[in-house]
Coordinates of N, CA and C in Angstrom, one line a residue:
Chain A
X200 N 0.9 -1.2 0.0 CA 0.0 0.0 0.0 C 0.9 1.2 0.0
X201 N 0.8 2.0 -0.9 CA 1.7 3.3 -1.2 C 1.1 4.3 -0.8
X202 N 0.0 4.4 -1.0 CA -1.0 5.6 -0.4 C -1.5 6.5 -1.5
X203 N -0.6 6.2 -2.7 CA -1.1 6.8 -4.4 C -2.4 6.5 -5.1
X204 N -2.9 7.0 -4.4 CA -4.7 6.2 -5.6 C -4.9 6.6 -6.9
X205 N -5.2 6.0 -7.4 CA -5.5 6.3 -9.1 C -7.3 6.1 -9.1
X206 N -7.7 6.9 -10.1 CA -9.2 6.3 -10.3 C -9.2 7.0 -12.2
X207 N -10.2 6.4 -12.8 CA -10.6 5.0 -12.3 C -9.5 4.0 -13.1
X208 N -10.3 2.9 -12.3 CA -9.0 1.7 -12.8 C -9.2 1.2 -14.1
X209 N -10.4 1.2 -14.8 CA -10.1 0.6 -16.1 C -10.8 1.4 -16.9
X210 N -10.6 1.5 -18.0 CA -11.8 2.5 -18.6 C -11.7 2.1 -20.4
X211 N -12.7 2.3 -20.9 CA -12.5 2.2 -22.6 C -13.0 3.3 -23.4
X212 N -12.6 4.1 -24.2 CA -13.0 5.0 -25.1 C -12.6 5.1 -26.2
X213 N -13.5 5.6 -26.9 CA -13.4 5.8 -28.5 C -12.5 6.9 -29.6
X214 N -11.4 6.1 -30.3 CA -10.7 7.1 -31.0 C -11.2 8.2 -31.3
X215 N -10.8 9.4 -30.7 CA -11.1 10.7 -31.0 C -11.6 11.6 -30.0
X216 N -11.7 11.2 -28.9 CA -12.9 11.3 -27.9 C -11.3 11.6 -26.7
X217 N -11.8 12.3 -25.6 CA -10.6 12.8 -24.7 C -11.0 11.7 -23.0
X218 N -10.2 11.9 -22.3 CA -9.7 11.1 -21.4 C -9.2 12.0 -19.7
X219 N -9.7 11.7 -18.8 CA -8.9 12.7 -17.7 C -9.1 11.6 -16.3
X220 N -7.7 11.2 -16.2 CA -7.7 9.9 -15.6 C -6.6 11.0 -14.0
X221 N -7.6 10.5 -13.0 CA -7.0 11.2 -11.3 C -5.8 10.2 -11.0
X222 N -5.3 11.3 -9.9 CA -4.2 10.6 -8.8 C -4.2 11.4 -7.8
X223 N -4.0 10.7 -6.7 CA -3.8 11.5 -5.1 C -2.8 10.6 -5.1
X224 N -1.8 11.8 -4.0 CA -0.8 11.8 -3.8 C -0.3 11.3 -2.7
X225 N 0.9 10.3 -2.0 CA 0.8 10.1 -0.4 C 0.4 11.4 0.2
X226 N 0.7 11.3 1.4 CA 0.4 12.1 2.5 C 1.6 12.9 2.3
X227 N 2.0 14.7 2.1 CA 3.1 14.9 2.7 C 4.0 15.1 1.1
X228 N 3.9 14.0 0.1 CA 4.2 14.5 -1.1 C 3.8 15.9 -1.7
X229 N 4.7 16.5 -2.7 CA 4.1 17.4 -3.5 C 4.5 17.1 -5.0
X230 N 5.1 16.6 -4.8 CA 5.8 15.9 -6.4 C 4.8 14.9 -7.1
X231 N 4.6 14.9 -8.4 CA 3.6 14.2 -8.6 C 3.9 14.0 -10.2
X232 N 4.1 12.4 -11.0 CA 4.7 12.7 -11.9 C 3.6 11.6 -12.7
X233 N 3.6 11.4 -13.6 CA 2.9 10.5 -14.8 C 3.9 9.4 -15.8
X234 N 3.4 8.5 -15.9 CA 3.8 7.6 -16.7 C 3.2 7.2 -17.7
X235 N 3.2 6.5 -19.0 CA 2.7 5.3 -19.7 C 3.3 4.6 -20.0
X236 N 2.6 3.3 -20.0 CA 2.9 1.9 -19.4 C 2.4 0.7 -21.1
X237 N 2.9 1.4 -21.9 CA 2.4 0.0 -23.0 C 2.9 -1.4 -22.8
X238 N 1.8 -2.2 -23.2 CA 1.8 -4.1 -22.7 C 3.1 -4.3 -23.1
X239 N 3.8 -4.8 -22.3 CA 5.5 -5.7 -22.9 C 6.8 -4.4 -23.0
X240 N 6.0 -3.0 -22.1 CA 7.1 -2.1 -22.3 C 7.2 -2.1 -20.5
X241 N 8.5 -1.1 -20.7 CA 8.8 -0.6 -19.5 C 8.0 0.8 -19.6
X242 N 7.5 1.1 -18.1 CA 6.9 2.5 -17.9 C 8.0 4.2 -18.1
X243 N 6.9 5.1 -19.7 CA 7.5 5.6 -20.0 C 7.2 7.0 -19.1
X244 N 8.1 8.6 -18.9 CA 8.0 9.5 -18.2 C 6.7 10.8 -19.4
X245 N 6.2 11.0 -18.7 CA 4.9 11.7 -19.4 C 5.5 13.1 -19.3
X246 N 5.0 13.3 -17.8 CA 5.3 14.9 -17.0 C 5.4 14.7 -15.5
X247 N 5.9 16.0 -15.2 CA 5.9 15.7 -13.8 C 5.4 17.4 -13.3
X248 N 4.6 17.4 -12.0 CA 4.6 18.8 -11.4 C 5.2 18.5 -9.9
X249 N 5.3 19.8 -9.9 CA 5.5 20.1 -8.4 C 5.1 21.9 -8.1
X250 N 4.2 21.8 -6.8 CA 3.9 22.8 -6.9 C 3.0 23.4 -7.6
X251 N 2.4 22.2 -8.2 CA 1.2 22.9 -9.1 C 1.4 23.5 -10.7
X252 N 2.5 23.5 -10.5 CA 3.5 23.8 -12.1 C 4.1 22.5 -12.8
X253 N 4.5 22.6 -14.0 CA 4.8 21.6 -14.5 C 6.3 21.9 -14.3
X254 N 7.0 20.4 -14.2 CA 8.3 20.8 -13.8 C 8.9 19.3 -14.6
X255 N 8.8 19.4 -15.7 CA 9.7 18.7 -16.1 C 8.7 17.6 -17.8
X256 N 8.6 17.4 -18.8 CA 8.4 16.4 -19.5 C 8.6 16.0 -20.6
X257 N 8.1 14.7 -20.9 CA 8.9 13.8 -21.9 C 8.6 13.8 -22.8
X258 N 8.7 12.8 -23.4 CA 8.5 13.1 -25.6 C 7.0 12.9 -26.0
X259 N 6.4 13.1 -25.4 CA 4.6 13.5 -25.4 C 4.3 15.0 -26.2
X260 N 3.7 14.5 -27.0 CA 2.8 15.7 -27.9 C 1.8 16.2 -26.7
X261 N 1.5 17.2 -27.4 CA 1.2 18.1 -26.2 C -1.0 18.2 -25.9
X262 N -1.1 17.3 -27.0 CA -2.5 16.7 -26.3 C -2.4 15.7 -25.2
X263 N -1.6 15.7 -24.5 CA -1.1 14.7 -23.0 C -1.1 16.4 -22.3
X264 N -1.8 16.4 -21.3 CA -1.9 17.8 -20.4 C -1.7 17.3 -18.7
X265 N -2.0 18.2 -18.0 CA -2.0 18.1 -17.1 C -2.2 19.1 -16.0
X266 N -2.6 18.6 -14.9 CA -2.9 19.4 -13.5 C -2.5 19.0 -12.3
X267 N -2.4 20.5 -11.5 CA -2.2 19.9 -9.9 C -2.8 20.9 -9.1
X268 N -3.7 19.9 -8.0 CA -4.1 20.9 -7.4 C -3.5 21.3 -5.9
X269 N -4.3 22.3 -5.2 CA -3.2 23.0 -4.2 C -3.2 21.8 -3.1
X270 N -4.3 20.6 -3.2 CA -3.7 19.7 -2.2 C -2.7 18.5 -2.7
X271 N -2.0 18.7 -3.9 CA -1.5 18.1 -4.3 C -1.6 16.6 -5.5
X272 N -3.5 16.8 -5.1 CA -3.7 15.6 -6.3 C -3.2 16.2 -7.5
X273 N -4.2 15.2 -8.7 CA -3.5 15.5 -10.0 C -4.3 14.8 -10.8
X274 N -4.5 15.9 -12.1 CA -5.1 15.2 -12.8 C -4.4 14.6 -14.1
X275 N -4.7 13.2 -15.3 CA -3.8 13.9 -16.2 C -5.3 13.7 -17.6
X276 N -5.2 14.5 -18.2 CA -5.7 14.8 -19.6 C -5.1 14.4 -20.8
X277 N -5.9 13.6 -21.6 CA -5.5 13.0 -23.2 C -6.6 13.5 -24.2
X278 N -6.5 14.6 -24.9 CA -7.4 15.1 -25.7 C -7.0 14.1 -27.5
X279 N -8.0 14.0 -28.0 CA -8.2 13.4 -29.7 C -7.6 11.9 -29.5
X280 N -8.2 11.0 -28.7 CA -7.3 9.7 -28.3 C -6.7 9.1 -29.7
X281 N -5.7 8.1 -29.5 CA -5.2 7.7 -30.8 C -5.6 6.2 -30.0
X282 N -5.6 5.3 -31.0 CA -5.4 3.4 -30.6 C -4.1 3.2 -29.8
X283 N -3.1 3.8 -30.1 CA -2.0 3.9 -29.7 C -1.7 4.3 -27.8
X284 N -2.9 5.4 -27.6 CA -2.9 5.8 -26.3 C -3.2 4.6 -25.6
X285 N -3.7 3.1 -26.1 CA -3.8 2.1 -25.1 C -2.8 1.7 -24.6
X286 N -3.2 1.7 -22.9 CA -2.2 1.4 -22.2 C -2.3 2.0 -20.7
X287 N -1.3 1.5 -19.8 CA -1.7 1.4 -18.4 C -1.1 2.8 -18.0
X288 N -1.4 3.7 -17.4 CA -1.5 5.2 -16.9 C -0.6 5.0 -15.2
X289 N 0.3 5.3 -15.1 CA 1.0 5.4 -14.1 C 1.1 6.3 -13.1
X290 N 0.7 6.7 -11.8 CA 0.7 8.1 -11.2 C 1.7 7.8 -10.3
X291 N 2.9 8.6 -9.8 CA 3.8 8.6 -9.0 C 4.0 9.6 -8.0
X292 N 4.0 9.5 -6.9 CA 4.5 10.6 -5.8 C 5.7 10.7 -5.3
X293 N 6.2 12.0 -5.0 CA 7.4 11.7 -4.2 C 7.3 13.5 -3.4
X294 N 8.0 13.4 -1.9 CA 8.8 14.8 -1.9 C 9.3 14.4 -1.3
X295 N 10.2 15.7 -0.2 CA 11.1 15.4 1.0 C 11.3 15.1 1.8
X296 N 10.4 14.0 2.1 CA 10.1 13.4 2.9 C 10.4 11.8 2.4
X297 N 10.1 11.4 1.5 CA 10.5 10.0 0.6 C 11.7 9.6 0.4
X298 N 12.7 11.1 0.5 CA 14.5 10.7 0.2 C 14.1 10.2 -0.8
X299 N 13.7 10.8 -2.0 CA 13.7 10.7 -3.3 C 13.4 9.3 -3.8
X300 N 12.9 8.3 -3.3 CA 12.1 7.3 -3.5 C 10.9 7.7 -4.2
X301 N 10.5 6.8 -5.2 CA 9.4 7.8 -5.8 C 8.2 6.1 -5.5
X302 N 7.1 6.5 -5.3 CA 5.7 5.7 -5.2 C 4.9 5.7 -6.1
X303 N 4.4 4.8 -6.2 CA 2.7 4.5 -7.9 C 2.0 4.1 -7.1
X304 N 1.0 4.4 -8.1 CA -0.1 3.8 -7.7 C -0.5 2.6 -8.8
X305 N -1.5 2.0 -8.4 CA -2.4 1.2 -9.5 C -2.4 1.2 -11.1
X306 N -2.4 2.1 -11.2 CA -2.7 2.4 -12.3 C -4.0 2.7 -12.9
X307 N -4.3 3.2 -13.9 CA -5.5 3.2 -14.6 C -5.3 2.4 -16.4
X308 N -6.1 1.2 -16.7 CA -6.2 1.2 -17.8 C -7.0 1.5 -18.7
X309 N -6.6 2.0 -19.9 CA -7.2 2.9 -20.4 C -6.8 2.1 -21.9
X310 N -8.5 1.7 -22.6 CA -8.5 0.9 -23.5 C -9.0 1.8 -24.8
X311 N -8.8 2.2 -26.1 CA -9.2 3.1 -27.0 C -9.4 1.9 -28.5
X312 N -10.7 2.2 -28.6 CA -11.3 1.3 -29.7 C -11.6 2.3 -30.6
Chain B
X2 N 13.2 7.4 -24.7 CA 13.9 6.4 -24.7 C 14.7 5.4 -23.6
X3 N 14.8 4.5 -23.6 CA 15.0 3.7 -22.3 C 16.6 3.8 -22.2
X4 N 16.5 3.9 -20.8 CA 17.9 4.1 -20.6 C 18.3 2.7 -19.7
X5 N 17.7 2.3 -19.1 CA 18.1 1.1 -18.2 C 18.1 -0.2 -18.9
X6 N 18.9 -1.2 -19.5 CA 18.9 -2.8 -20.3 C 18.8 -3.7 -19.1
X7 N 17.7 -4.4 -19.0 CA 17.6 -5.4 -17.8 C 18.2 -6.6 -18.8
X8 N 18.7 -7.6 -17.7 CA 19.9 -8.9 -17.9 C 19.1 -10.0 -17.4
X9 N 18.7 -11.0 -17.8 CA 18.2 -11.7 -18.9 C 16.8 -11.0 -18.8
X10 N 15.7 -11.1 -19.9 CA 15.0 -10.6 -20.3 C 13.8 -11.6 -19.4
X11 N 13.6 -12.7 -19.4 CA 13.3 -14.0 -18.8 C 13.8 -14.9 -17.6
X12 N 13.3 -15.1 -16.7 CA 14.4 -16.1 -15.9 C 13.3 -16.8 -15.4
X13 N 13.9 -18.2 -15.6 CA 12.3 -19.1 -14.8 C 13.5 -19.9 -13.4
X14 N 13.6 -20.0 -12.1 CA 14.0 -20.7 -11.6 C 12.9 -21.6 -10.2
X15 N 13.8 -22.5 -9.7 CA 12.8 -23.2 -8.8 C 13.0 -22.6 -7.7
X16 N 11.6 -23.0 -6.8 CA 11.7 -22.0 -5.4 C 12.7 -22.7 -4.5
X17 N 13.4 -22.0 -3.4 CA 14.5 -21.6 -2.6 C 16.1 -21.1 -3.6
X18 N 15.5 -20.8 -4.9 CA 17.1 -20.6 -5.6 C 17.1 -19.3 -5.5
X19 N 18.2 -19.1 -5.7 CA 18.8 -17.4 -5.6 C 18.4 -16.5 -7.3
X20 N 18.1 -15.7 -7.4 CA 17.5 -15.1 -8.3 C 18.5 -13.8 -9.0
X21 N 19.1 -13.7 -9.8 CA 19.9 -12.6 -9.8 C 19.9 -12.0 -11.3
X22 N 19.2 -10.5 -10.9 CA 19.0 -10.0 -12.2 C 20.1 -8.3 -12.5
X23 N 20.4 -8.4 -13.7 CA 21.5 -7.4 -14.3 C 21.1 -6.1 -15.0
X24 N 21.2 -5.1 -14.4 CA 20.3 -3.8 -15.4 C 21.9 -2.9 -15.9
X25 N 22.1 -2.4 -16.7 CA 22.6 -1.4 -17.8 C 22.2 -0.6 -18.1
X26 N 22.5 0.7 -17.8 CA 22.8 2.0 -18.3 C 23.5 2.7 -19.0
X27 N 22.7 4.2 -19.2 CA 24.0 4.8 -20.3 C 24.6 6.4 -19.8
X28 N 23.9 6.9 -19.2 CA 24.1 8.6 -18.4 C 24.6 8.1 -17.1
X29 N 25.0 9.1 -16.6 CA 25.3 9.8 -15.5 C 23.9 9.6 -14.4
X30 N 23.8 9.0 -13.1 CA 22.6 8.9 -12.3 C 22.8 10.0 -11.1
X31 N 22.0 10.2 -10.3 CA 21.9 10.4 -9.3 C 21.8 8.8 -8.2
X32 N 20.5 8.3 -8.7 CA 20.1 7.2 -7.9 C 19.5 5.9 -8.9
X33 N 19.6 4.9 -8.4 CA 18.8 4.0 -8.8 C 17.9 3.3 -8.3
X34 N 16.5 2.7 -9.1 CA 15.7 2.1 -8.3 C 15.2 0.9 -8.8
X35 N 14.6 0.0 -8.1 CA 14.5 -1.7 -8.5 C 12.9 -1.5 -8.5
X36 N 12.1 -2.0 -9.1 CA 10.6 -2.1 -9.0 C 10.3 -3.7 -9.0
X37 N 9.2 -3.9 -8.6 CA 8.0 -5.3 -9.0 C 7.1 -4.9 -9.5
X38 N 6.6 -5.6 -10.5 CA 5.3 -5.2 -11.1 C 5.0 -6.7 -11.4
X39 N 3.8 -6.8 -10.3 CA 2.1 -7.7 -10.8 C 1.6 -7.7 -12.0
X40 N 1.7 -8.6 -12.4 CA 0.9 -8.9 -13.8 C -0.3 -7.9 -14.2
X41 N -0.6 -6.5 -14.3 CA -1.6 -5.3 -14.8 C -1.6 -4.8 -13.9
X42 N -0.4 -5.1 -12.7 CA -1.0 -4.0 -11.2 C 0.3 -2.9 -11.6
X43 N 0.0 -2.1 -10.1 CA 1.0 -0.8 -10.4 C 2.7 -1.4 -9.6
X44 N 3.5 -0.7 -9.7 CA 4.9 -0.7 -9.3 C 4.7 -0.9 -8.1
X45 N 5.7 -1.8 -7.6 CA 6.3 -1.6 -6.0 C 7.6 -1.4 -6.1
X46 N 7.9 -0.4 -4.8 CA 9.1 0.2 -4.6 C 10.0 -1.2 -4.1
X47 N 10.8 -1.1 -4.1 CA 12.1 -2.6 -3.9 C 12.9 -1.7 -3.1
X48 N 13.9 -0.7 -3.7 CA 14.8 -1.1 -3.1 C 15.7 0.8 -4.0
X49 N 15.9 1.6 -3.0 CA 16.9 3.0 -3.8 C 18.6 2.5 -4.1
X50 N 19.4 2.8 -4.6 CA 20.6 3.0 -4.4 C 21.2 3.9 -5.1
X51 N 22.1 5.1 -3.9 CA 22.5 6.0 -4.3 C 23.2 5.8 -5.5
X52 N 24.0 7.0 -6.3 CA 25.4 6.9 -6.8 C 26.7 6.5 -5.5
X53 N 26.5 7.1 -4.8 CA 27.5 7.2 -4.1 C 27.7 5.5 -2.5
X54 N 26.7 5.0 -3.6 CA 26.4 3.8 -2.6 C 27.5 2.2 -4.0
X55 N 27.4 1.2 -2.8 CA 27.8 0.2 -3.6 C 27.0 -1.1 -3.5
X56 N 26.7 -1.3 -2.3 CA 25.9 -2.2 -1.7 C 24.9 -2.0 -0.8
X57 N 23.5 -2.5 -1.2 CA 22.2 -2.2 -0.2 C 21.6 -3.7 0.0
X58 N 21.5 -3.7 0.9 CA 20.4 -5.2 1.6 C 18.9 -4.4 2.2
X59 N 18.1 -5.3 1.6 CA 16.2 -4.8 2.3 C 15.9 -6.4 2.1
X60 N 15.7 -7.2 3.8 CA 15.3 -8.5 3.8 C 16.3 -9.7 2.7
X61 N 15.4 -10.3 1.8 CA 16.0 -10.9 0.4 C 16.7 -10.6 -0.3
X62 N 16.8 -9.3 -0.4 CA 17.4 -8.7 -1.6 C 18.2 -8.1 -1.2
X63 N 19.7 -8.4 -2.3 CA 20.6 -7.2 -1.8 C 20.8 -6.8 -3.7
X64 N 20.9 -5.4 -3.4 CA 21.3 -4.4 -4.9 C 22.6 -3.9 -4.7
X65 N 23.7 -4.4 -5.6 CA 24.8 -3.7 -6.0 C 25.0 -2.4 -7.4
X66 N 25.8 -1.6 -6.9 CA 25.8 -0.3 -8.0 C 27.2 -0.4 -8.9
X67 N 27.6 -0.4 -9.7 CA 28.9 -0.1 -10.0 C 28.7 1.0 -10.9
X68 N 29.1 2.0 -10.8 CA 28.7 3.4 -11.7 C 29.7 3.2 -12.5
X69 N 31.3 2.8 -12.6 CA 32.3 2.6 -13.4 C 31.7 2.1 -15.0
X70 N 31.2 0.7 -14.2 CA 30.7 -0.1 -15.5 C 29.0 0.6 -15.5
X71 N 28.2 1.2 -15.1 CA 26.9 1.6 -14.9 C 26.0 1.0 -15.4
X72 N 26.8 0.0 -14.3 CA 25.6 -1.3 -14.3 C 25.1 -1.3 -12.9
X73 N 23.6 -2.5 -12.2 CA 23.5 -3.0 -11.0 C 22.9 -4.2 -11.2
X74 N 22.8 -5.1 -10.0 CA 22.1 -6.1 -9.9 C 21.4 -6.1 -8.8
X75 N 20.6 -6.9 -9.4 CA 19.5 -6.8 -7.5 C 19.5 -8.7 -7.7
X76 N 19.5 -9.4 -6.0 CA 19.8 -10.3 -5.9 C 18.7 -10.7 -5.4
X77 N 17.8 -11.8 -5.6 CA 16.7 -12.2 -4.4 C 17.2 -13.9 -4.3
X78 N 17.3 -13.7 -2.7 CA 18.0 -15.2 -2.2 C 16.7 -15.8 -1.8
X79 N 16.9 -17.1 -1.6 CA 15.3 -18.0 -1.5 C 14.3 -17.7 -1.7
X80 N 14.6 -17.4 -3.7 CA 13.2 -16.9 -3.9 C 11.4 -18.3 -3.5
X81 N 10.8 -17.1 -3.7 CA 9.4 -18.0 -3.3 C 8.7 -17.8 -4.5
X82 N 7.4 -19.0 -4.3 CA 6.4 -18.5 -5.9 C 5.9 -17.1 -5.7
X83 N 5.7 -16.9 -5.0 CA 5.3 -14.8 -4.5 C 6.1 -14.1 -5.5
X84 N 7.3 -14.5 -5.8 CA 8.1 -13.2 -5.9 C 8.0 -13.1 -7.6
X85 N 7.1 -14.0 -8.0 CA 7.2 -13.7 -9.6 C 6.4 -13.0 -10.4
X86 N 7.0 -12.5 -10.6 CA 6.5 -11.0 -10.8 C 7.7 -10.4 -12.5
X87 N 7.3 -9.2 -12.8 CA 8.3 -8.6 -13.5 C 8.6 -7.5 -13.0
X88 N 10.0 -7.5 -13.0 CA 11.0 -6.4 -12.6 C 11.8 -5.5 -13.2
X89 N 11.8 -4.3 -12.9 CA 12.2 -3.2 -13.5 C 13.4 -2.2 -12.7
X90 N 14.6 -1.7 -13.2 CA 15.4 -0.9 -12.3 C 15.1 0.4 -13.3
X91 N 15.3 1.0 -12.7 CA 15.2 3.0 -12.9 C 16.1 4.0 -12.8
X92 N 16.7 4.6 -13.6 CA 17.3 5.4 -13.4 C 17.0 6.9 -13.4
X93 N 17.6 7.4 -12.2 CA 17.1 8.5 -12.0 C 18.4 10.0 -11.9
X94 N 17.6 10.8 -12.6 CA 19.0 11.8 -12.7 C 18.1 13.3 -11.7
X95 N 17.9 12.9 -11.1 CA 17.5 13.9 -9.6 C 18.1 15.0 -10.1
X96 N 17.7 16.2 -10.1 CA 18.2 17.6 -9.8 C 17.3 18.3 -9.3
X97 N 17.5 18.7 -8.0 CA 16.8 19.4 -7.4 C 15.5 19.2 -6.9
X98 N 14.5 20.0 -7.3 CA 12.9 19.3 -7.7 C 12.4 18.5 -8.5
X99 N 13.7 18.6 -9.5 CA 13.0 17.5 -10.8 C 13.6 16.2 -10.9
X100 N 12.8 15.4 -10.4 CA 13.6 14.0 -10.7 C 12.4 12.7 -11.5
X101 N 13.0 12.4 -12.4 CA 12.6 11.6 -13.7 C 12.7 10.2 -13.4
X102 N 11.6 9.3 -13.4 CA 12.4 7.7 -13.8 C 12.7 8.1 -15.1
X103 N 13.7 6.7 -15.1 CA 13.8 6.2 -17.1 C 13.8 4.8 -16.7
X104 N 13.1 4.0 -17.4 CA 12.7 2.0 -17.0 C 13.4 1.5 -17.8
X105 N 14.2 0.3 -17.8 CA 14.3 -0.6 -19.2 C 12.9 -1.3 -19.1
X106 N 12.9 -2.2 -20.2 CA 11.9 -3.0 -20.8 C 11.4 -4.3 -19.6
X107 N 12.1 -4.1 -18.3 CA 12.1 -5.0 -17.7 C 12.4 -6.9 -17.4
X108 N 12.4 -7.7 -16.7 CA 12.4 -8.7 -16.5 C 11.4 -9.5 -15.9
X109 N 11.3 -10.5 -16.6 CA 9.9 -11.7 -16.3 C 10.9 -12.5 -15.3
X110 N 10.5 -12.7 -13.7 CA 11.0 -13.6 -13.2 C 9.8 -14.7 -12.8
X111 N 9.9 -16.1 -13.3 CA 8.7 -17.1 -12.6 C 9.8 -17.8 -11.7
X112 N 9.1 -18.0 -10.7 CA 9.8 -19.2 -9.8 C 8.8 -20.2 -9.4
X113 N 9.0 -21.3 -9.8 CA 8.3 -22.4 -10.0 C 8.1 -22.9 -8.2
X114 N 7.5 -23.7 -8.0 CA 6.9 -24.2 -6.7 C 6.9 -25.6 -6.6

């Protein structure tokens, strides 16, 4: 138990159509980062906030968005889905308190037909 | 792009055998991190190890670092059917507030019963 909830856990939508998949953060984190997880891959780095700002991301086109709010959850947003966006959604927490150990949650699957 | 090569891609061994898996890198780390991942579940944390570390023990498992060669291994001694799972190490290049995983493609460990 990490204390990172993800909701919801599985979900299916239709190419074209957008996506806004939650995360809460442990207790105490403010760091909050995202992943995707394609079948048979290693989990890739999306973005990351801190602070409510984006602070850091990766080779994602920029219909992959995101939020943070002032209690530190987080949302992340996939606008015009592709078939390709299938795949498991990773939420991570960390702050100064973790000694840079970072935490996931569950995940969310997220199926695009 | 993945920066961590996990060593062997596969490993099937029987239970009480020692389990020892090899990850490869290519940058400069701050830290490294060992994961488990459940068959569609989310990450578990394993196990940190600094740069500036060489050897870590948590229970089963000990993780060695060699930054020279910028490689590690994570060892699990009497493994059990529990522990089969797929495994992932992480590299992380920490600066400051922003710190990134990067995953290889991971490792399928079964340990037979």
């Amino acid at each position: 138990e990490t204390g990172v909830t993800q909701s919801p856990t599985h979900l299916i939508k239709t190419r074209g159509q957008q996506v806004t998949l939650r995360c809460s953060s442990q207790s105490g984190h403010n760091t909050v980062s995202w992943y995707q997880q394609a079948l048979g891959q290693g989990p890739q780095f999306i973005f990351q906030y801190y602070r409510e700002e984006e602070n850091g991301r990766g080779n994602f086109p920029p219909r992959f968005s995101g939020l943070q709010f002032p209690n530190y959850s987080s949302e992340l947003n996939v606008n015009a889905l592709e078939l390709d966006d299938s795949a498991l959604y990773l939420c991570a927490s960390s702050g100064s308190s973790s000694g840079n150990t970072i935490y996931f949650g569950e995940g969310s699957w997220l199926t695009v037909v | 792009s993945q920066q961590g090569e996990e060593d062997p891609q596969a490993l099937s061994i029987q239970e009480g055998e020692n389990a020892t898996m090899n990850c490869s890198y290519k940058t400069s780390i701050n830290n490294l991190q060992w994961y488990r991942q459940n068959s569609g579940r989310g990450l578990v944390h394993l196990i940190l190890i600094r740069s500036n570390e060489r050897e870590k023990h948590s229970g089963r498992l000990r993780v060695t670092l060699d930054t020279s060669k910028k490689s590690s291994s994570l060892l699990i001694t009497a493994s059990r059917a529990a522990d089969t799972a797929s495994y992932f190490c992480a590299t992380d290049d920490y600066t400051g507030a922003n710190s990134k995983l990067t995953f290889g493609k991971g490792i399928t460990l079964s340990v037979r019963p």
